[in-house]
């Protein structure tokens, strides 16, 4: 059996033992970036471990258990994206600022007291019942990377020490392999009771939001809506255009050209029925048949006359 190297291009080789196979993870200390200063706040230097060739089905809990002997893992970032990390860091700072603002005592002496308005109790929106979604592991690309942020810098040195033997991969409660896809299949096909409850609650929330938007809308029946410049909003419709909300109308192009106020058709006078009884219908059919025979005989005579005068040329 060939001896494995302890390091490859500055990365420490960490062998992983599975029940029926083996895997290798490459680790090194995270290097500080000179250009991205905000990125260095998210990944502190000296406490961050950079991993390459992480298993595609690895979870945050499994990596935390794998390096538990080195120290406390504060955070795990898979396939690190600077934009996402900066957004999370910004949200954390916003929460801290909000907590600081709440904790600050208001200066009641400098500010005059204002009368408090009576708060009317607004109706609470109905909650949407979510579909059942069991926790499934996220499958990533082969050879993905991850950043482990430890609580202290001594843990990084312990993690970079080459192990004497392959480390067994820790097992978590989330399904993997074929059981993962079976759980995913069942998750994408929830029971009908859960789908019905989710759809009913969603429609209740939709109707609540719709009624609330109508109450907050600027539209009032019989009142024209004005834009920011003071012009009345007009929409065309029928012979005259109608303002949004009601009020003054504007003539359409058809009215300006023809002067007609509408396109209503005159009602046709009701005609009496020629055929009402069964014998009337039979007589009408008999008469039509006789007329057809009479016209046929007339056409035959006309054809004979054309033959006699040799004016008939069928071809």
mmCIF file of C-alpha atoms in Angstrom:
data_model
loop_
_atom_site.group_PDB
_atom_site.id
_atom_site.type_symbol
_atom_site.label_atom_id
_atom_site.label_comp_id
_atom_site.label_asym_id
_atom_site.label_seq_id
_atom_site.Cartn_x
_atom_site.Cartn_y
_atom_site.Cartn_z
ATOM 1 C CA UNK A 1 0.000 0.000 0.000
ATOM 2 C CA UNK A 2 1.412 3.417 -1.006
ATOM 3 C CA UNK A 3 2.129 5.983 1.693
ATOM 4 C CA UNK A 4 -0.031 9.135 1.428
ATOM 5 C CA UNK A 5 1.734 12.519 1.455
ATOM 6 C CA UNK A 6 1.070 14.715 4.473
ATOM 7 C CA UNK A 7 0.661 17.880 2.385
ATOM 8 C CA UNK A 8 0.000 18.780 -1.263
ATOM 9 C CA UNK A 9 0.759 22.328 -2.508
ATOM 10 C CA UNK A 10 0.401 23.796 0.949
ATOM 11 C CA UNK A 11 -2.767 21.832 1.785
ATOM 12 C CA UNK A 12 -2.851 19.262 4.570
ATOM 13 C CA UNK A 13 -4.289 15.917 3.437
ATOM 14 C CA UNK A 14 -7.074 14.662 5.720
ATOM 15 C CA UNK A 15 -8.178 11.100 4.797
ATOM 16 C CA UNK A 16 -11.818 10.220 5.457
ATOM 17 C CA UNK A 17 -13.020 6.636 5.945
ATOM 18 C CA UNK A 18 -16.500 5.597 4.797
ATOM 19 C CA UNK A 19 -17.954 2.115 5.483
ATOM 20 C CA UNK A 20 -17.191 0.961 1.924
ATOM 21 C CA UNK A 21 -14.925 3.680 0.464
ATOM 22 C CA UNK A 22 -12.488 6.452 1.292
ATOM 23 C CA UNK A 23 -12.245 10.184 0.620
ATOM 24 C CA UNK A 24 -9.652 12.961 0.962
ATOM 25 C CA UNK A 25 -10.169 16.518 2.173
ATOM 26 C CA UNK A 26 -7.475 19.161 1.708
ATOM 27 C CA UNK A 27 -7.176 21.920 4.331
ATOM 28 C CA UNK A 28 -5.128 25.060 4.911
ATOM 29 C CA UNK A 29 -5.432 28.250 6.929
ATOM 30 C CA UNK A 30 -7.462 31.007 5.310
ATOM 31 C CA UNK A 31 -5.289 33.762 3.812
ATOM 32 C CA UNK A 32 -6.265 37.399 4.275
ATOM 33 C CA UNK A 33 -7.389 39.240 1.145
ATOM 34 C CA UNK A 34 -5.755 42.592 0.395
ATOM 35 C CA UNK A 35 -8.475 43.938 -1.930
ATOM 36 C CA UNK A 36 -11.645 42.846 -0.158
ATOM 37 C CA UNK A 37 -11.479 44.522 3.259
ATOM 38 C CA UNK A 38 -15.126 43.842 4.173
ATOM 39 C CA UNK A 39 -14.608 40.178 3.375
ATOM 40 C CA UNK A 40 -11.942 39.920 6.046
ATOM 41 C CA UNK A 41 -14.504 40.853 8.705
ATOM 42 C CA UNK A 42 -16.644 37.876 7.713
ATOM 43 C CA UNK A 43 -13.693 35.443 7.574
ATOM 44 C CA UNK A 44 -11.376 36.393 10.455
ATOM 45 C CA UNK A 45 -7.727 35.611 9.867
ATOM 46 C CA UNK A 46 -6.203 33.053 12.213
ATOM 47 C CA UNK A 47 -9.546 31.431 13.108
ATOM 48 C CA UNK A 48 -10.744 30.324 9.641
ATOM 49 C CA UNK A 49 -9.929 26.947 8.069
ATOM 50 C CA UNK A 50 -10.273 26.552 4.289
ATOM 51 C CA UNK A 51 -11.378 23.095 3.053
ATOM 52 C CA UNK A 52 -11.301 21.749 -0.507
ATOM 53 C CA UNK A 53 -12.880 18.595 -1.973
ATOM 54 C CA UNK A 54 -15.611 18.474 0.656
ATOM 55 C CA UNK A 55 -18.097 15.603 0.066
ATOM 56 C CA UNK A 56 -21.089 16.835 -1.952
ATOM 57 C CA UNK A 57 -23.593 15.605 0.656
ATOM 58 C CA UNK A 58 -21.764 17.004 3.670
ATOM 59 C CA UNK A 59 -23.754 19.059 6.162
ATOM 60 C CA UNK A 60 -22.760 21.738 8.650
ATOM 61 C CA UNK A 61 -23.352 19.375 11.565
ATOM 62 C CA UNK A 62 -21.146 16.641 10.054
ATOM 63 C CA UNK A 63 -18.195 19.008 9.512
ATOM 64 C CA UNK A 64 -18.661 20.370 13.029
ATOM 65 C CA UNK A 65 -18.526 16.818 14.446
ATOM 66 C CA UNK A 66 -15.523 15.962 12.228
ATOM 67 C CA UNK A 67 -13.414 18.803 13.691
ATOM 68 C CA UNK A 68 -14.932 18.696 17.169
ATOM 69 C CA UNK A 69 -11.680 17.370 18.651
ATOM 70 C CA UNK A 70 -9.862 20.510 17.446
ATOM 71 C CA UNK A 71 -12.147 23.032 19.141
ATOM 72 C CA UNK A 72 -15.501 24.737 19.003
ATOM 73 C CA UNK A 73 -16.698 25.515 15.451
ATOM 74 C CA UNK A 74 -18.484 28.863 15.402
ATOM 75 C CA UNK A 75 -19.691 28.873 11.799
ATOM 76 C CA UNK A 76 -19.544 26.833 8.563
ATOM 77 C CA UNK A 77 -19.817 28.402 5.093
ATOM 78 C CA UNK A 78 -20.207 26.178 2.019
ATOM 79 C CA UNK A 79 -19.105 27.391 -1.451
ATOM 80 C CA UNK A 80 -18.420 30.779 0.045
ATOM 81 C CA UNK A 81 -20.086 33.676 -1.792
ATOM 82 C CA UNK A 82 -18.882 37.112 -0.783
ATOM 83 C CA UNK A 83 -22.160 38.840 -1.613
ATOM 84 C CA UNK A 84 -24.235 36.478 0.540
ATOM 85 C CA UNK A 85 -21.801 36.681 3.427
ATOM 86 C CA UNK A 86 -21.675 40.468 3.304
ATOM 87 C CA UNK A 87 -25.469 40.598 3.277
ATOM 88 C CA UNK A 88 -25.655 38.334 6.324
ATOM 89 C CA UNK A 89 -23.012 40.423 8.078
ATOM 90 C CA UNK A 90 -24.947 43.593 7.274
ATOM 91 C CA UNK A 91 -28.153 42.095 8.662
ATOM 92 C CA UNK A 92 -26.332 41.135 11.861
ATOM 93 C CA UNK A 93 -24.994 44.685 12.227
ATOM 94 C CA UNK A 94 -28.477 46.102 11.623
ATOM 95 C CA UNK A 95 -29.893 43.888 14.360
ATOM 96 C CA UNK A 96 -27.166 45.044 16.726
ATOM 97 C CA UNK A 97 -27.929 48.690 15.927
ATOM 98 C CA UNK A 98 -31.643 48.078 16.493
ATOM 99 C CA UNK A 99 -30.954 46.452 19.861
ATOM 100 C CA UNK A 100 -28.706 49.365 20.821
ATOM 101 C CA UNK A 101 -31.428 51.841 19.882
ATOM 102 C CA UNK A 102 -33.959 49.959 21.993
ATOM 103 C CA UNK A 103 -31.633 49.822 24.965
ATOM 104 C CA UNK A 104 -30.960 53.562 24.831
ATOM 105 C CA UNK A 105 -32.992 55.531 27.359
ATOM 106 C CA UNK A 106 -35.058 58.320 25.788
ATOM 107 C CA UNK A 107 -34.248 61.873 26.822
ATOM 108 C CA UNK A 108 -37.584 62.924 28.247
ATOM 109 C CA UNK A 109 -36.342 66.264 29.600
ATOM 110 C CA UNK A 110 -35.167 67.691 26.250
ATOM 111 C CA UNK A 111 -38.122 66.545 24.162
ATOM 112 C CA UNK A 112 -41.625 67.899 24.818
ATOM 113 C CA UNK A 113 -44.332 65.412 25.557
ATOM 114 C CA UNK A 114 -46.784 64.617 22.794
ATOM 115 C CA UNK A 115 -50.280 63.345 23.063
ATOM 116 C CA UNK A 116 -50.482 59.681 22.322
ATOM 117 C CA UNK A 117 -52.862 58.596 19.630
ATOM 118 C CA UNK A 118 -55.268 55.857 20.419
ATOM 119 C CA UNK A 119 -54.121 52.787 18.549
ATOM 120 C CA UNK A 120 -56.949 51.022 16.803
ATOM 121 C CA UNK A 121 -56.657 47.276 16.796
ATOM 122 C CA UNK A 122 -56.036 46.144 13.221
ATOM 123 C CA UNK A 123 -57.199 42.703 12.135
ATOM 124 C CA UNK A 124 -54.396 40.176 12.182
ATOM 125 C CA UNK A 125 -53.717 38.554 8.820
ATOM 126 C CA UNK A 126 -54.400 34.800 8.658
ATOM 127 C CA UNK A 127 -51.337 32.587 8.645
ATOM 128 C CA UNK A 128 -50.580 30.355 5.685
ATOM 129 C CA UNK A 129 -50.252 26.726 6.731
ATOM 130 C CA UNK A 130 -47.005 25.474 5.141
ATOM 131 C CA UNK A 131 -46.665 22.146 3.419
ATOM 132 C CA UNK A 132 -44.810 19.456 5.360
ATOM 133 C CA UNK A 133 -41.111 19.655 4.550
ATOM 134 C CA UNK A 134 -38.753 17.242 6.328
ATOM 135 C CA UNK A 135 -35.148 18.358 6.720
ATOM 136 C CA UNK A 136 -33.094 17.018 3.800
ATOM 137 C CA UNK A 137 -29.404 17.491 3.178
ATOM 138 C CA UNK A 138 -28.348 19.833 0.353
ATOM 139 C CA UNK A 139 -26.428 18.124 -2.451
ATOM 140 C CA UNK A 140 -23.652 20.311 -3.860
ATOM 141 C CA UNK A 141 -21.201 19.998 -6.724
ATOM 142 C CA UNK A 142 -18.347 17.520 -6.527
ATOM 143 C CA UNK A 143 -15.157 19.078 -5.154
ATOM 144 C CA UNK A 144 -16.904 21.956 -3.357
ATOM 145 C CA UNK A 145 -15.126 24.051 -0.769
ATOM 146 C CA UNK A 146 -16.024 25.269 2.716
ATOM 147 C CA UNK A 147 -14.792 27.667 5.403
ATOM 148 C CA UNK A 148 -14.775 26.674 9.066
ATOM 149 C CA UNK A 149 -14.609 29.529 11.574
ATOM 150 C CA UNK A 150 -13.329 28.381 14.982
ATOM 151 C CA UNK A 151 -13.811 30.130 18.281
ATOM 152 C CA UNK A 152 -10.043 30.449 18.903
ATOM 153 C CA UNK A 153 -6.922 30.407 16.736
ATOM 154 C CA UNK A 154 -5.361 27.363 18.434
ATOM 155 C CA UNK A 155 -8.063 25.143 16.911
ATOM 156 C CA UNK A 156 -6.794 25.871 13.374
ATOM 157 C CA UNK A 157 -3.311 24.572 14.259
ATOM 158 C CA UNK A 158 -4.815 21.380 15.695
ATOM 159 C CA UNK A 159 -6.927 20.856 12.569
ATOM 160 C CA UNK A 160 -3.898 21.282 10.276
ATOM 161 C CA UNK A 161 -1.848 18.602 12.057
ATOM 162 C CA UNK A 162 -1.759 15.515 9.762
ATOM 163 C CA UNK A 163 -3.767 12.614 11.255
ATOM 164 C CA UNK A 164 -2.125 9.263 11.907
ATOM 165 C CA UNK A 165 -5.078 7.283 10.522
ATOM 166 C CA UNK A 166 -8.174 8.041 8.397
ATOM 167 C CA UNK A 167 -10.964 9.739 10.314
ATOM 168 C CA UNK A 168 -14.389 8.072 10.218
ATOM 169 C CA UNK A 169 -17.036 10.278 8.687
ATOM 170 C CA UNK A 170 -19.662 11.199 11.322
ATOM 171 C CA UNK A 171 -23.235 10.175 10.644
ATOM 172 C CA UNK A 172 -26.207 12.505 11.154
ATOM 173 C CA UNK A 173 -29.925 11.833 11.325
ATOM 174 C CA UNK A 174 -30.614 13.176 7.812
ATOM 175 C CA UNK A 175 -31.122 10.461 5.163
ATOM 176 C CA UNK A 176 -28.451 9.944 2.514
ATOM 177 C CA UNK A 177 -28.024 7.926 -0.625
ATOM 178 C CA UNK A 178 -31.136 6.153 -1.901
ATOM 179 C CA UNK A 179 -33.112 7.015 1.243
ATOM 180 C CA UNK A 180 -32.470 10.715 0.528
ATOM 181 C CA UNK A 181 -34.101 10.491 -2.893
ATOM 182 C CA UNK A 182 -36.989 8.440 -1.506
ATOM 183 C CA UNK A 183 -37.611 11.098 1.162
ATOM 184 C CA UNK A 184 -37.378 13.815 -1.486
ATOM 185 C CA UNK A 185 -39.916 11.958 -3.642
ATOM 186 C CA UNK A 186 -42.344 11.711 -0.720
ATOM 187 C CA UNK A 187 -41.742 15.388 0.146
ATOM 188 C CA UNK A 188 -42.691 16.523 -3.368
ATOM 189 C CA UNK A 189 -45.996 14.606 -3.106
ATOM 190 C CA UNK A 190 -47.615 15.644 0.194
ATOM 191 C CA UNK A 191 -50.985 14.166 1.267
ATOM 192 C CA UNK A 192 -54.186 15.753 -0.045
ATOM 193 C CA UNK A 193 -55.259 16.935 3.416
ATOM 194 C CA UNK A 194 -52.083 18.983 3.785
ATOM 195 C CA UNK A 195 -52.437 20.418 0.257
ATOM 196 C CA UNK A 196 -56.077 21.370 0.923
ATOM 197 C CA UNK A 197 -55.208 23.073 4.223
ATOM 198 C CA UNK A 198 -52.342 24.964 2.551
ATOM 199 C CA UNK A 199 -54.505 26.094 -0.382
ATOM 200 C CA UNK A 200 -57.398 27.211 1.853
ATOM 201 C CA UNK A 201 -55.125 29.213 4.144
ATOM 202 C CA UNK A 202 -53.362 30.778 1.152
ATOM 203 C CA UNK A 203 -56.684 31.910 -0.372
ATOM 204 C CA UNK A 204 -57.765 33.375 2.980
ATOM 205 C CA UNK A 205 -54.528 35.367 3.140
ATOM 206 C CA UNK A 206 -54.937 36.473 -0.480
ATOM 207 C CA UNK A 207 -58.486 37.739 0.128
ATOM 208 C CA UNK A 208 -57.331 39.527 3.286
ATOM 209 C CA UNK A 209 -54.501 41.289 1.412
ATOM 210 C CA UNK A 210 -56.865 42.146 -1.465
ATOM 211 C CA UNK A 211 -59.425 43.746 0.829
ATOM 212 C CA UNK A 212 -56.688 45.639 2.660
ATOM 213 C CA UNK A 213 -55.246 46.985 -0.602
ATOM 214 C CA UNK A 214 -58.714 48.162 -1.659
ATOM 215 C CA UNK A 215 -59.093 50.056 1.603
ATOM 216 C CA UNK A 216 -55.694 51.700 1.208
ATOM 217 C CA UNK A 217 -56.189 52.499 -2.500
ATOM 218 C CA UNK A 218 -56.669 56.079 -3.711
ATOM 219 C CA UNK A 219 -59.742 55.084 -5.718
ATOM 220 C CA UNK A 220 -63.038 56.443 -4.430
ATOM 221 C CA UNK A 221 -66.328 56.008 -6.249
ATOM 222 C CA UNK A 222 -67.430 59.236 -7.955
ATOM 223 C CA UNK A 223 -64.088 61.018 -7.425
ATOM 224 C CA UNK A 224 -61.568 61.532 -10.204
ATOM 225 C CA UNK A 225 -57.943 60.600 -9.505
ATOM 226 C CA UNK A 226 -55.320 63.295 -10.063
ATOM 227 C CA UNK A 227 -51.673 62.568 -10.818
ATOM 228 C CA UNK A 228 -48.671 64.401 -9.363
ATOM 229 C CA UNK A 229 -48.872 67.204 -11.970
ATOM 230 C CA UNK A 230 -52.564 67.833 -11.342
ATOM 231 C CA UNK A 231 -53.941 66.138 -14.468
ATOM 232 C CA UNK A 232 -57.019 63.921 -14.345
ATOM 233 C CA UNK A 233 -56.381 60.298 -15.270
ATOM 234 C CA UNK A 234 -58.650 59.287 -18.171
ATOM 235 C CA UNK A 235 -59.278 55.907 -19.791
ATOM 236 C CA UNK A 236 -61.172 55.420 -23.056
ATOM 237 C CA UNK A 237 -64.316 53.358 -23.068
ATOM 238 C CA UNK A 238 -67.569 53.349 -25.034
ATOM 239 C CA UNK A 239 -68.535 56.514 -26.937
ATOM 240 C CA UNK A 240 -66.940 58.685 -24.242
ATOM 241 C CA UNK A 241 -63.780 58.141 -22.254
ATOM 242 C CA UNK A 242 -64.201 57.791 -18.520
ATOM 243 C CA UNK A 243 -61.992 59.176 -15.807
ATOM 244 C CA UNK A 244 -60.522 56.754 -13.312
ATOM 245 C CA UNK A 245 -62.870 56.997 -10.351
ATOM 246 C CA UNK A 246 -65.678 58.818 -12.175
ATOM 247 C CA UNK A 247 -66.255 62.416 -13.153
ATOM 248 C CA UNK A 248 -65.522 64.199 -16.427
ATOM 249 C CA UNK A 249 -65.354 62.172 -19.654
ATOM 250 C CA UNK A 250 -63.564 62.756 -22.958
ATOM 251 C CA UNK A 251 -64.942 62.093 -26.438
ATOM 252 C CA UNK A 252 -63.614 59.154 -28.431
ATOM 253 C CA UNK A 253 -62.215 59.373 -31.975
ATOM 254 C CA UNK A 254 -65.376 57.842 -33.471
ATOM 255 C CA UNK A 255 -67.559 60.514 -31.878
ATOM 256 C CA UNK A 256 -65.242 63.281 -33.103
ATOM 257 C CA UNK A 257 -65.393 61.999 -36.713
ATOM 258 C CA UNK A 258 -69.020 60.851 -37.070
ATOM 259 C CA UNK A 259 -70.835 62.557 -34.234
ATOM 260 C CA UNK A 260 -72.517 59.305 -33.218
ATOM 261 C CA UNK A 261 -72.885 58.890 -29.506
ATOM 262 C CA UNK A 262 -73.097 55.120 -29.585
ATOM 263 C CA UNK A 263 -72.946 52.030 -31.709
ATOM 264 C CA UNK A 264 -76.313 50.606 -30.762
ATOM 265 C CA UNK A 265 -78.037 48.702 -33.554
ATOM 266 C CA UNK A 266 -81.678 49.272 -34.341
ATOM 267 C CA UNK A 267 -83.845 46.359 -33.435
ATOM 268 C CA UNK A 268 -85.230 44.540 -36.479
ATOM 269 C CA UNK A 269 -88.970 44.242 -36.684
ATOM 270 C CA UNK A 270 -90.234 40.814 -35.891
ATOM 271 C CA UNK A 271 -91.232 38.947 -39.020
ATOM 272 C CA UNK A 272 -94.206 36.653 -39.047
ATOM 273 C CA UNK A 273 -93.396 33.021 -39.548
ATOM 274 C CA UNK A 274 -94.296 31.718 -43.007
ATOM 275 C CA UNK A 275 -94.310 28.108 -41.899
ATOM 276 C CA UNK A 276 -96.035 27.291 -38.655
ATOM 277 C CA UNK A 277 -98.035 24.101 -39.259
ATOM 278 C CA UNK A 278 -96.763 20.802 -40.628
ATOM 279 C CA UNK A 279 -98.905 20.946 -43.803
ATOM 280 C CA UNK A 280 -97.479 24.418 -44.576
ATOM 281 C CA UNK A 281 -93.969 23.034 -44.378
ATOM 282 C CA UNK A 282 -94.881 20.131 -46.687
ATOM 283 C CA UNK A 283 -96.478 22.482 -49.228
ATOM 284 C CA UNK A 284 -93.420 24.709 -49.202
ATOM 285 C CA UNK A 285 -91.119 21.751 -49.873
ATOM 286 C CA UNK A 286 -93.422 20.475 -52.658
ATOM 287 C CA UNK A 287 -93.469 23.908 -54.275
ATOM 288 C CA UNK A 288 -89.676 24.163 -54.114
ATOM 289 C CA UNK A 289 -89.360 20.740 -55.774
ATOM 290 C CA UNK A 290 -91.745 21.741 -58.594
ATOM 291 C CA UNK A 291 -89.826 24.962 -59.175
ATOM 292 C CA UNK A 292 -86.604 22.993 -59.356
ATOM 293 C CA UNK A 293 -88.059 20.609 -62.001
ATOM 294 C CA UNK A 294 -89.471 23.533 -63.975
ATOM 295 C CA UNK A 295 -86.097 25.300 -64.014
ATOM 296 C CA UNK A 296 -84.408 22.057 -65.034
ATOM 297 C CA UNK A 297 -86.746 21.646 -68.056
ATOM 298 C CA UNK A 298 -86.152 25.263 -69.035
ATOM 299 C CA UNK A 299 -82.403 24.742 -68.915
ATOM 300 C CA UNK A 300 -82.704 21.622 -71.110
ATOM 301 C CA UNK A 301 -84.660 23.531 -73.752
ATOM 302 C CA UNK A 302 -82.091 26.320 -73.726
ATOM 303 C CA UNK A 303 -79.298 23.806 -74.216
ATOM 304 C CA UNK A 304 -81.159 22.213 -77.194
ATOM 305 C CA UNK A 305 -81.544 25.609 -78.829
ATOM 306 C CA UNK A 306 -77.830 26.278 -78.409
ATOM 307 C CA UNK A 307 -77.028 22.919 -80.004
ATOM 308 C CA UNK A 308 -79.220 23.754 -83.018
ATOM 309 C CA UNK A 309 -77.516 27.060 -83.584
ATOM 310 C CA UNK A 310 -74.111 25.397 -82.986
ATOM 311 C CA UNK A 311 -73.180 27.920 -80.395
ATOM 312 C CA UNK A 312 -72.774 25.412 -77.634
ATOM 313 C CA UNK A 313 -69.099 24.572 -77.078
ATOM 314 C CA UNK A 314 -68.673 22.421 -74.005
ATOM 315 C CA UNK A 315 -64.877 22.012 -74.521
#
